[in-house]
PDB file of C-alpha atoms in Angstrom:
ATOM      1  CA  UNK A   2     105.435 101.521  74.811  1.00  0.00           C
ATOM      2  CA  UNK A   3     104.261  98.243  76.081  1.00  0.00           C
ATOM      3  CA  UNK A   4     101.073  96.521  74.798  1.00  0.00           C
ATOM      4  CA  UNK A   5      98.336  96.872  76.732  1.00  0.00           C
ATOM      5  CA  UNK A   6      96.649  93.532  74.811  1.00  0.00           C
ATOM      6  CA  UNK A   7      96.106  90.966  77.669  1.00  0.00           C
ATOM      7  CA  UNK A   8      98.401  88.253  76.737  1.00  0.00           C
ATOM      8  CA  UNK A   9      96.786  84.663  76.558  1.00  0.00           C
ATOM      9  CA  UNK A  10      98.190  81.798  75.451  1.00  0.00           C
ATOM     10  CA  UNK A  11      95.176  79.592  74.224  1.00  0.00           C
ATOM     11  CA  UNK A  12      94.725  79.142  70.486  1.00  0.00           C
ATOM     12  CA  UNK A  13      90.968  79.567  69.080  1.00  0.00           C
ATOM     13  CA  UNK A  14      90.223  82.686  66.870  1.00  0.00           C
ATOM     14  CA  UNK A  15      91.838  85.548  66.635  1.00  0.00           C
ATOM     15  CA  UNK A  16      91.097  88.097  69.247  1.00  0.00           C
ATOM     16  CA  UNK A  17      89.184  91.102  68.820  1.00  0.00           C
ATOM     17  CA  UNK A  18      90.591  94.365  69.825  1.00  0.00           C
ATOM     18  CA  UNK A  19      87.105  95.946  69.593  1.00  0.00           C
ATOM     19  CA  UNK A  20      85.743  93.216  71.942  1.00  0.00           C
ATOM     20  CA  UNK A  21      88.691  93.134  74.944  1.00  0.00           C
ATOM     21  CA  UNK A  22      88.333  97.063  75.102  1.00  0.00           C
ATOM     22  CA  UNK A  23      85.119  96.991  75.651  1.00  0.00           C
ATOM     23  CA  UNK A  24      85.519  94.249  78.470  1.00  0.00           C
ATOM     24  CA  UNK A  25      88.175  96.075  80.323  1.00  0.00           C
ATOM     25  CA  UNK A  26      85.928  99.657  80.118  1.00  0.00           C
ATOM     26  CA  UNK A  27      83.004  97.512  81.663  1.00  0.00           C
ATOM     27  CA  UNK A  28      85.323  95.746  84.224  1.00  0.00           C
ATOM     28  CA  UNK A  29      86.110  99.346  85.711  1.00  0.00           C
ATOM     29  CA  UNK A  30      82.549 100.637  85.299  1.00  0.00           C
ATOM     30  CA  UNK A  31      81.580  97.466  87.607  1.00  0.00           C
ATOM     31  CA  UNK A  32      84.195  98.113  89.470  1.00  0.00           C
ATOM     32  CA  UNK A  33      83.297 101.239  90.142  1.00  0.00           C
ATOM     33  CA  UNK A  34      79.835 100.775  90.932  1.00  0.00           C
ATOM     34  CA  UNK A  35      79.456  97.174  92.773  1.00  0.00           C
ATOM     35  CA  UNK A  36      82.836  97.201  94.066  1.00  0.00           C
ATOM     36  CA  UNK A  37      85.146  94.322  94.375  1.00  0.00           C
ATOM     37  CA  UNK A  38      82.913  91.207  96.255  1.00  0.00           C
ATOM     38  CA  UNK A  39      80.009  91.859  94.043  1.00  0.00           C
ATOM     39  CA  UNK A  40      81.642  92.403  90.716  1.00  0.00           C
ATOM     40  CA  UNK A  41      81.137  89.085  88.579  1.00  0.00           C
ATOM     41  CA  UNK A  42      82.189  87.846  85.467  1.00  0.00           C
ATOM     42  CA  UNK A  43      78.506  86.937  84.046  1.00  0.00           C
ATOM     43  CA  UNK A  44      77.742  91.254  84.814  1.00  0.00           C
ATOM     44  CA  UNK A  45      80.833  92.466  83.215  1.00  0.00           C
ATOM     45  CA  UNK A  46      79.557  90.089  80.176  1.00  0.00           C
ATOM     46  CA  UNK A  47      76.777  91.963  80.385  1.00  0.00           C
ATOM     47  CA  UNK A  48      77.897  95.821  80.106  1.00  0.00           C
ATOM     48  CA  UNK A  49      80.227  94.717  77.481  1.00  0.00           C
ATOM     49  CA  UNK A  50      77.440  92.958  75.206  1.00  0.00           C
ATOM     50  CA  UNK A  51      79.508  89.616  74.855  1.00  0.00           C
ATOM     51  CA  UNK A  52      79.208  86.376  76.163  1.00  0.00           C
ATOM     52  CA  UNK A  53      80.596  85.037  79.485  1.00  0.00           C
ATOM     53  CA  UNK A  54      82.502  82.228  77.569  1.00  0.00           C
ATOM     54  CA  UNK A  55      84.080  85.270  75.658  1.00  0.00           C
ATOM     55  CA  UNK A  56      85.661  86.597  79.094  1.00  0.00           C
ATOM     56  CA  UNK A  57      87.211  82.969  79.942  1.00  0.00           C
ATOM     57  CA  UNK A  58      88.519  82.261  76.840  1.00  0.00           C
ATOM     58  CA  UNK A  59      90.619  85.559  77.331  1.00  0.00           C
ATOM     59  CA  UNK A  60      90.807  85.629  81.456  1.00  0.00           C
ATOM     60  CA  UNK A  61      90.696  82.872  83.683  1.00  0.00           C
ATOM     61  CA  UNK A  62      89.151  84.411  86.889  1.00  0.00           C
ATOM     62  CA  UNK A  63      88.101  87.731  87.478  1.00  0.00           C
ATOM     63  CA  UNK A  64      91.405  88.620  89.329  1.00  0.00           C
ATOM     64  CA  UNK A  65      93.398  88.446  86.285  1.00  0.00           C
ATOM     65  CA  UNK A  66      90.609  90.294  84.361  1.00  0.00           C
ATOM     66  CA  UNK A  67      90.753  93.572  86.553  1.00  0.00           C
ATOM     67  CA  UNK A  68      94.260  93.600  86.907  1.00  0.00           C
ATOM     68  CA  UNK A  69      94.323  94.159  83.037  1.00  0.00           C
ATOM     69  CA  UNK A  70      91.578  96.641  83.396  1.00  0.00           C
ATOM     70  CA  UNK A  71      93.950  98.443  85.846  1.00  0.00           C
ATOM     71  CA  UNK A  72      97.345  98.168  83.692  1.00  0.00           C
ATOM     72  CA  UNK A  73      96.167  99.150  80.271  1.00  0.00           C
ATOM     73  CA  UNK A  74      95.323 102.904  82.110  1.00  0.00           C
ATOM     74  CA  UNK A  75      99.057 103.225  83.106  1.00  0.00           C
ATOM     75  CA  UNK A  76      99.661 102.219  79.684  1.00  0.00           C
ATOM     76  CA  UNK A  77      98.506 105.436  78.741  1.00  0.00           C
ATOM     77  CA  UNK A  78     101.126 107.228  80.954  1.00  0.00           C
ATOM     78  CA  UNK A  79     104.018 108.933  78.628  1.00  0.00           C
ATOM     79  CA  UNK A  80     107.251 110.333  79.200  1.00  0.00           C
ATOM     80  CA  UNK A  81     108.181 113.122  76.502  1.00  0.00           C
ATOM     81  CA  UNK A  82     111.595 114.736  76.440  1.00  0.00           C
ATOM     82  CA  UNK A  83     111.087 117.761  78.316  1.00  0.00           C
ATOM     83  CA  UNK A  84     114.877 118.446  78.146  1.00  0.00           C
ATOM     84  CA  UNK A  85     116.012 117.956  82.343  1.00  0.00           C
ATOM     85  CA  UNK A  86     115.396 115.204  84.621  1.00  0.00           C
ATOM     86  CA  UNK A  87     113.349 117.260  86.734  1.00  0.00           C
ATOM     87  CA  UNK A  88     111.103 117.948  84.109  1.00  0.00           C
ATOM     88  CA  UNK A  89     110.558 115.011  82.629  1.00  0.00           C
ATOM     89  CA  UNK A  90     110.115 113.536  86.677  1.00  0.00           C
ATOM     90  CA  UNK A  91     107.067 116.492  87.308  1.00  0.00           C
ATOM     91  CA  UNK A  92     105.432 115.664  83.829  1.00  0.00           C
ATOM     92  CA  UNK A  93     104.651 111.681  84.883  1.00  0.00           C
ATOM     93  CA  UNK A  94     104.265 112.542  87.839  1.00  0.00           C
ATOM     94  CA  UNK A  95     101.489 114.888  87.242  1.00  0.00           C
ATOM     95  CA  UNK A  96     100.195 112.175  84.790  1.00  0.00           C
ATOM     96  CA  UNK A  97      99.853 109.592  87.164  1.00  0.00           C
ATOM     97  CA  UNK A  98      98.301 111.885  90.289  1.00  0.00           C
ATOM     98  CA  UNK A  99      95.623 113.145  87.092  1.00  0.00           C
ATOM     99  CA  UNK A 100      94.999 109.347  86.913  1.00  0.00           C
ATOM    100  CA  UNK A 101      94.645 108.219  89.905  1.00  0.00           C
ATOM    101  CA  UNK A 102      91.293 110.723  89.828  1.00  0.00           C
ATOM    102  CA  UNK A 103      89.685 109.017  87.715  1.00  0.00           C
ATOM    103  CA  UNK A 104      87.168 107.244  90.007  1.00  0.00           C
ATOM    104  CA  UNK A 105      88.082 103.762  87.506  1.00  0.00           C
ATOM    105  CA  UNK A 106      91.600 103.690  88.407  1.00  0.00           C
ATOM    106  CA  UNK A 107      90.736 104.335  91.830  1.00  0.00           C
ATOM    107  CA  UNK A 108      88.385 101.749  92.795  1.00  0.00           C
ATOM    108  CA  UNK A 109      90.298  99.343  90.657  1.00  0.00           C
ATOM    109  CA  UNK A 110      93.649  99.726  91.935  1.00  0.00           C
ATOM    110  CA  UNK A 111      92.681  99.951  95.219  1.00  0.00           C
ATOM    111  CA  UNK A 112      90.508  96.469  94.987  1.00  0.00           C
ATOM    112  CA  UNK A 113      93.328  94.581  93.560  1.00  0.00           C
ATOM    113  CA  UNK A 114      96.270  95.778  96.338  1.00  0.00           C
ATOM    114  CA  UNK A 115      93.523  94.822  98.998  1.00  0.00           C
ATOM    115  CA  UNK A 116      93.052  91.570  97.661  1.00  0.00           C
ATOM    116  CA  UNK A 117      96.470  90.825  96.712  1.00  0.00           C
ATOM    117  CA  UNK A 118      97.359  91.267 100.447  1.00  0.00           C
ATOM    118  CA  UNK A 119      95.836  87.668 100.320  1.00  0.00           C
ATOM    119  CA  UNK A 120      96.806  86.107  96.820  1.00  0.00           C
ATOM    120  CA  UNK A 121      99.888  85.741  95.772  1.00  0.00           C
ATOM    121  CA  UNK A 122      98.855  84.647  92.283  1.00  0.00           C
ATOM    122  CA  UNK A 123      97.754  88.210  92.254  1.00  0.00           C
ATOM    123  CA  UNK A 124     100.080  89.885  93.260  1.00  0.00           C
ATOM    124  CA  UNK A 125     102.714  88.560  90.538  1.00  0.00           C
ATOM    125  CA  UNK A 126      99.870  89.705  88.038  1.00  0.00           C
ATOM    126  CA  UNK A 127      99.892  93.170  89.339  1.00  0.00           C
ATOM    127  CA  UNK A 128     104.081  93.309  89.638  1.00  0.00           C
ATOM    128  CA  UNK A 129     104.444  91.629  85.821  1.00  0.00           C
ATOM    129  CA  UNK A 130     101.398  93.701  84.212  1.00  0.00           C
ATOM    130  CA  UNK A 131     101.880  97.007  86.470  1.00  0.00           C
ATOM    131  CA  UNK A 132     104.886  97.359  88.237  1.00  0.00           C
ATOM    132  CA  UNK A 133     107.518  95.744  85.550  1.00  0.00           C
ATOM    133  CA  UNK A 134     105.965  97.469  82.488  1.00  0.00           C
ATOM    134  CA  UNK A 135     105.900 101.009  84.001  1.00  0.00           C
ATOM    135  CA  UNK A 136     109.448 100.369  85.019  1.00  0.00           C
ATOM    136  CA  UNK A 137     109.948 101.465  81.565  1.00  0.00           C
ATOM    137  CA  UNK A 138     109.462 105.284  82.319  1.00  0.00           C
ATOM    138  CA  UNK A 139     112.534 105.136  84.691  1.00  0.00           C
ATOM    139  CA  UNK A 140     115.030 103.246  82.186  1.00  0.00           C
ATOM    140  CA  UNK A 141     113.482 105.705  79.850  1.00  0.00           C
ATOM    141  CA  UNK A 142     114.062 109.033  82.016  1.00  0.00           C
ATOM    142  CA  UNK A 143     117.709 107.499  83.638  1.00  0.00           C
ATOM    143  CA  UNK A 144     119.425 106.665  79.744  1.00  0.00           C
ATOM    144  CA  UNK A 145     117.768 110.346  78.304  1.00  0.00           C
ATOM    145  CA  UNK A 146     119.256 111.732  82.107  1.00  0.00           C
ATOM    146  CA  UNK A 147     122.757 110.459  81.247  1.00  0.00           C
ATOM    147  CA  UNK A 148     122.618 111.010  77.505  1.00  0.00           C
ATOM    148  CA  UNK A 149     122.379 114.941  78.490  1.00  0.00           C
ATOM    149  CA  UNK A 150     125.172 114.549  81.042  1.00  0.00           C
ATOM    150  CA  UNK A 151     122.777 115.298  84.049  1.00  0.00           C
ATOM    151  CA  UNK A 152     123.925 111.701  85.397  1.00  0.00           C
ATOM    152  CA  UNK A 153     127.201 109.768  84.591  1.00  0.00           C
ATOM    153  CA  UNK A 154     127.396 106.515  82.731  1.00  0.00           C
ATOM    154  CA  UNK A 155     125.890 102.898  84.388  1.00  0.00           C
ATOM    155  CA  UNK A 156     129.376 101.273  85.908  1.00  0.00           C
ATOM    156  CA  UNK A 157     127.210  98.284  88.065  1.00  0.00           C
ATOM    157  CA  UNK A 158     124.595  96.925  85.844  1.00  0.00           C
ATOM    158  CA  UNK A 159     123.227  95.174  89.246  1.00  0.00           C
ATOM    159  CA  UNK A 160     123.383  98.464  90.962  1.00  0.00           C
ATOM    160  CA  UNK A 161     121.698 100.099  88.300  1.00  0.00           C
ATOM    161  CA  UNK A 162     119.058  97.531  88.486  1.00  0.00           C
ATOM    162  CA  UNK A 163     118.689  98.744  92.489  1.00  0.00           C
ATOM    163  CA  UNK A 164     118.398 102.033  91.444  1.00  0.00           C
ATOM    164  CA  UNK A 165     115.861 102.186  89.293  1.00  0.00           C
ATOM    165  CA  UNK A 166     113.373  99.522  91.290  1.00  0.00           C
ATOM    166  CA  UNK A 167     114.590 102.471  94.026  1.00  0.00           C
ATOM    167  CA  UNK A 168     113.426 105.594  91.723  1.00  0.00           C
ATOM    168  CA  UNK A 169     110.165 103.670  90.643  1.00  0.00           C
ATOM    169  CA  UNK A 170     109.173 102.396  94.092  1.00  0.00           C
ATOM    170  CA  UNK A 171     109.643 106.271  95.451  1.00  0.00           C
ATOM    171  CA  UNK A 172     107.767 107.939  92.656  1.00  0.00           C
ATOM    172  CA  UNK A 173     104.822 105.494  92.897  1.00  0.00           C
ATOM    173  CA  UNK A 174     104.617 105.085  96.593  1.00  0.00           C
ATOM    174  CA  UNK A 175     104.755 108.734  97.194  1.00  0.00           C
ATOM    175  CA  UNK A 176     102.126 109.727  94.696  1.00  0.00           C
ATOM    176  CA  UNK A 177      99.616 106.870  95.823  1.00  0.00           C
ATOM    177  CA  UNK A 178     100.171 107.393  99.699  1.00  0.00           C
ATOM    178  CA  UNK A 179      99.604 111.148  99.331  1.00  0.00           C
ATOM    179  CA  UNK A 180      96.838 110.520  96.488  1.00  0.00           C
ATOM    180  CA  UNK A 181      94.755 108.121  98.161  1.00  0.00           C
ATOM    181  CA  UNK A 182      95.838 107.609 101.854  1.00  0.00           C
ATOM    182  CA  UNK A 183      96.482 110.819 102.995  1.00  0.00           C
ATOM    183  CA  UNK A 184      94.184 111.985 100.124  1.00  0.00           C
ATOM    184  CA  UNK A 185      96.097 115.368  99.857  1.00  0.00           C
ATOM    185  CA  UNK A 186      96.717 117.394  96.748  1.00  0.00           C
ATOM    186  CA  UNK A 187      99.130 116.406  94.246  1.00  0.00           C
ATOM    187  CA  UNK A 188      99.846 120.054  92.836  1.00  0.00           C
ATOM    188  CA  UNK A 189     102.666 121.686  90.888  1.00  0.00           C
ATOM    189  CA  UNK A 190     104.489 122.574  94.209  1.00  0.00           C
ATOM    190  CA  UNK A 191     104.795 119.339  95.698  1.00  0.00           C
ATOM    191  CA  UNK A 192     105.570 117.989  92.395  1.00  0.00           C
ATOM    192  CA  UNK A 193     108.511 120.060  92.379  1.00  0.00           C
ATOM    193  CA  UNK A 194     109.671 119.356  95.711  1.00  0.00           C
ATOM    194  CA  UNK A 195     109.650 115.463  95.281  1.00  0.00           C
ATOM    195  CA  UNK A 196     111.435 115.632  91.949  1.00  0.00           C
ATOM    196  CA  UNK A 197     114.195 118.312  93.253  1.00  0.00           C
ATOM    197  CA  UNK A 198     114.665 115.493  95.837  1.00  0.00           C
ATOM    198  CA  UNK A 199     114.658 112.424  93.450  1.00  0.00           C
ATOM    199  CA  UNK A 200     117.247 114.508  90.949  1.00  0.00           C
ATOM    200  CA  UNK A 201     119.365 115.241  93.976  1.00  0.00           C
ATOM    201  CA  UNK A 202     119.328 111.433  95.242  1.00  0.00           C
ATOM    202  CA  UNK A 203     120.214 110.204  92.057  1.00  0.00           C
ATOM    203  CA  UNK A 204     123.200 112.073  92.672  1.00  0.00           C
ATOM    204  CA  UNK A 205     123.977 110.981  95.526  1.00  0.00           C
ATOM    205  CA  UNK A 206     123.373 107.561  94.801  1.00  0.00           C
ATOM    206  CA  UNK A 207     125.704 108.187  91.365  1.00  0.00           C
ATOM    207  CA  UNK A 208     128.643 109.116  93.748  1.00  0.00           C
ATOM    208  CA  UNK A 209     128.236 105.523  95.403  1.00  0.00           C
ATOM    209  CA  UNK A 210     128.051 103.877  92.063  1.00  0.00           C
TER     210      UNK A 210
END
């Protein structure tokens, strides 16, 4: 799994594991209860009992501090070997819809898409800390997929590279439109429908390979 350490390249001490949890619980807690245009640096400083100068020698704006907030939750998300693609596809799945719930992930992933709509410093934060490390569950899912015999062997590295930016941007644009837009259940049944149609797309899309 992928650290979930914000990286930083500035020498100094050594950073304290202790110290950037407890920023990035604060930063969501803030989140959570000023909302985006009122959460500051100096207040999340605050909640986490450290100094503000702590915060910038780790972060360099509060943009790139809640981002990191955000990513170390989907960290968290796992994909055990449940022995099908389907079942493996339902199992994050559920994950993620359990964890978008969580008023934290909420607020902050919603605040950072809004105001990346307007930053595009941002929004490379969110694809490099978010988007490309999750990316790992589908590589993860596709290889076990194959290794079973439920898919056949890559051919097209490029088109493989498609595929799976294809699979990911499905999976997580279903589950947040329906989670938070449409703000309908994600249950076991519909669950089940969207990975019946993902396993039978991949096959579709293997013929074409």
């Amino acid at each position: 799994m992928c650290s979930s350490t914000p990286r930083n390249s500035r020498t100094g001490r050594p950073r304290s594991t202790e110290a950037d949890t407890a920023i990035l619980e604060a930063t969501r807690a803030a989140l959570v209860d000023l909302g985006w245009s009122k959460l500051t640096m100096g207040d999340v400083a605050g909640r986490a009992g450290v100094a503000k100068t702590t915060l910038y020698r780790r972060w360099a704006n509060k943009n790139e501090l809640v981002v990191d907030a955000v990513a170390v939750l989907f960290d968290e998300l796992e994909l055990p070997d449940l022995g099908s693609l389907q079942a493996d596809i339902e199992h994050v799945v559920l994950q993620f819809a359990a964890l978008l719930e969580l008023p934290e992930t909420k607020t902050a992933l919603m605040a950072v898409v809004a105001e990346s709509t307007r930053d595009a410093p941002l929004r490379e934060r969110i694809r490099a800390s978010i988007v490309d490390r999750q990316k790992r569950l589908v590589l993860t899912g596709r290889r076990r997929a194959q290794q079973r015999g439920e898919l056949p062997a890559d051919r097209d590295p490029m088109a493989v590279d498609a595929t799976d930016d294809l699979i990911f941007d499905v999976i997580a644009g279903a589950v947040v439109h329906r989670a938070l837009v449409s703000a309908e259940p994600v249950d076991g049944a519909w669950v089940a429908r969207l990975s019946a149609l993902l396993v039978g797309g991949l096959g579709a899309v293997a013929t074409l390979g």
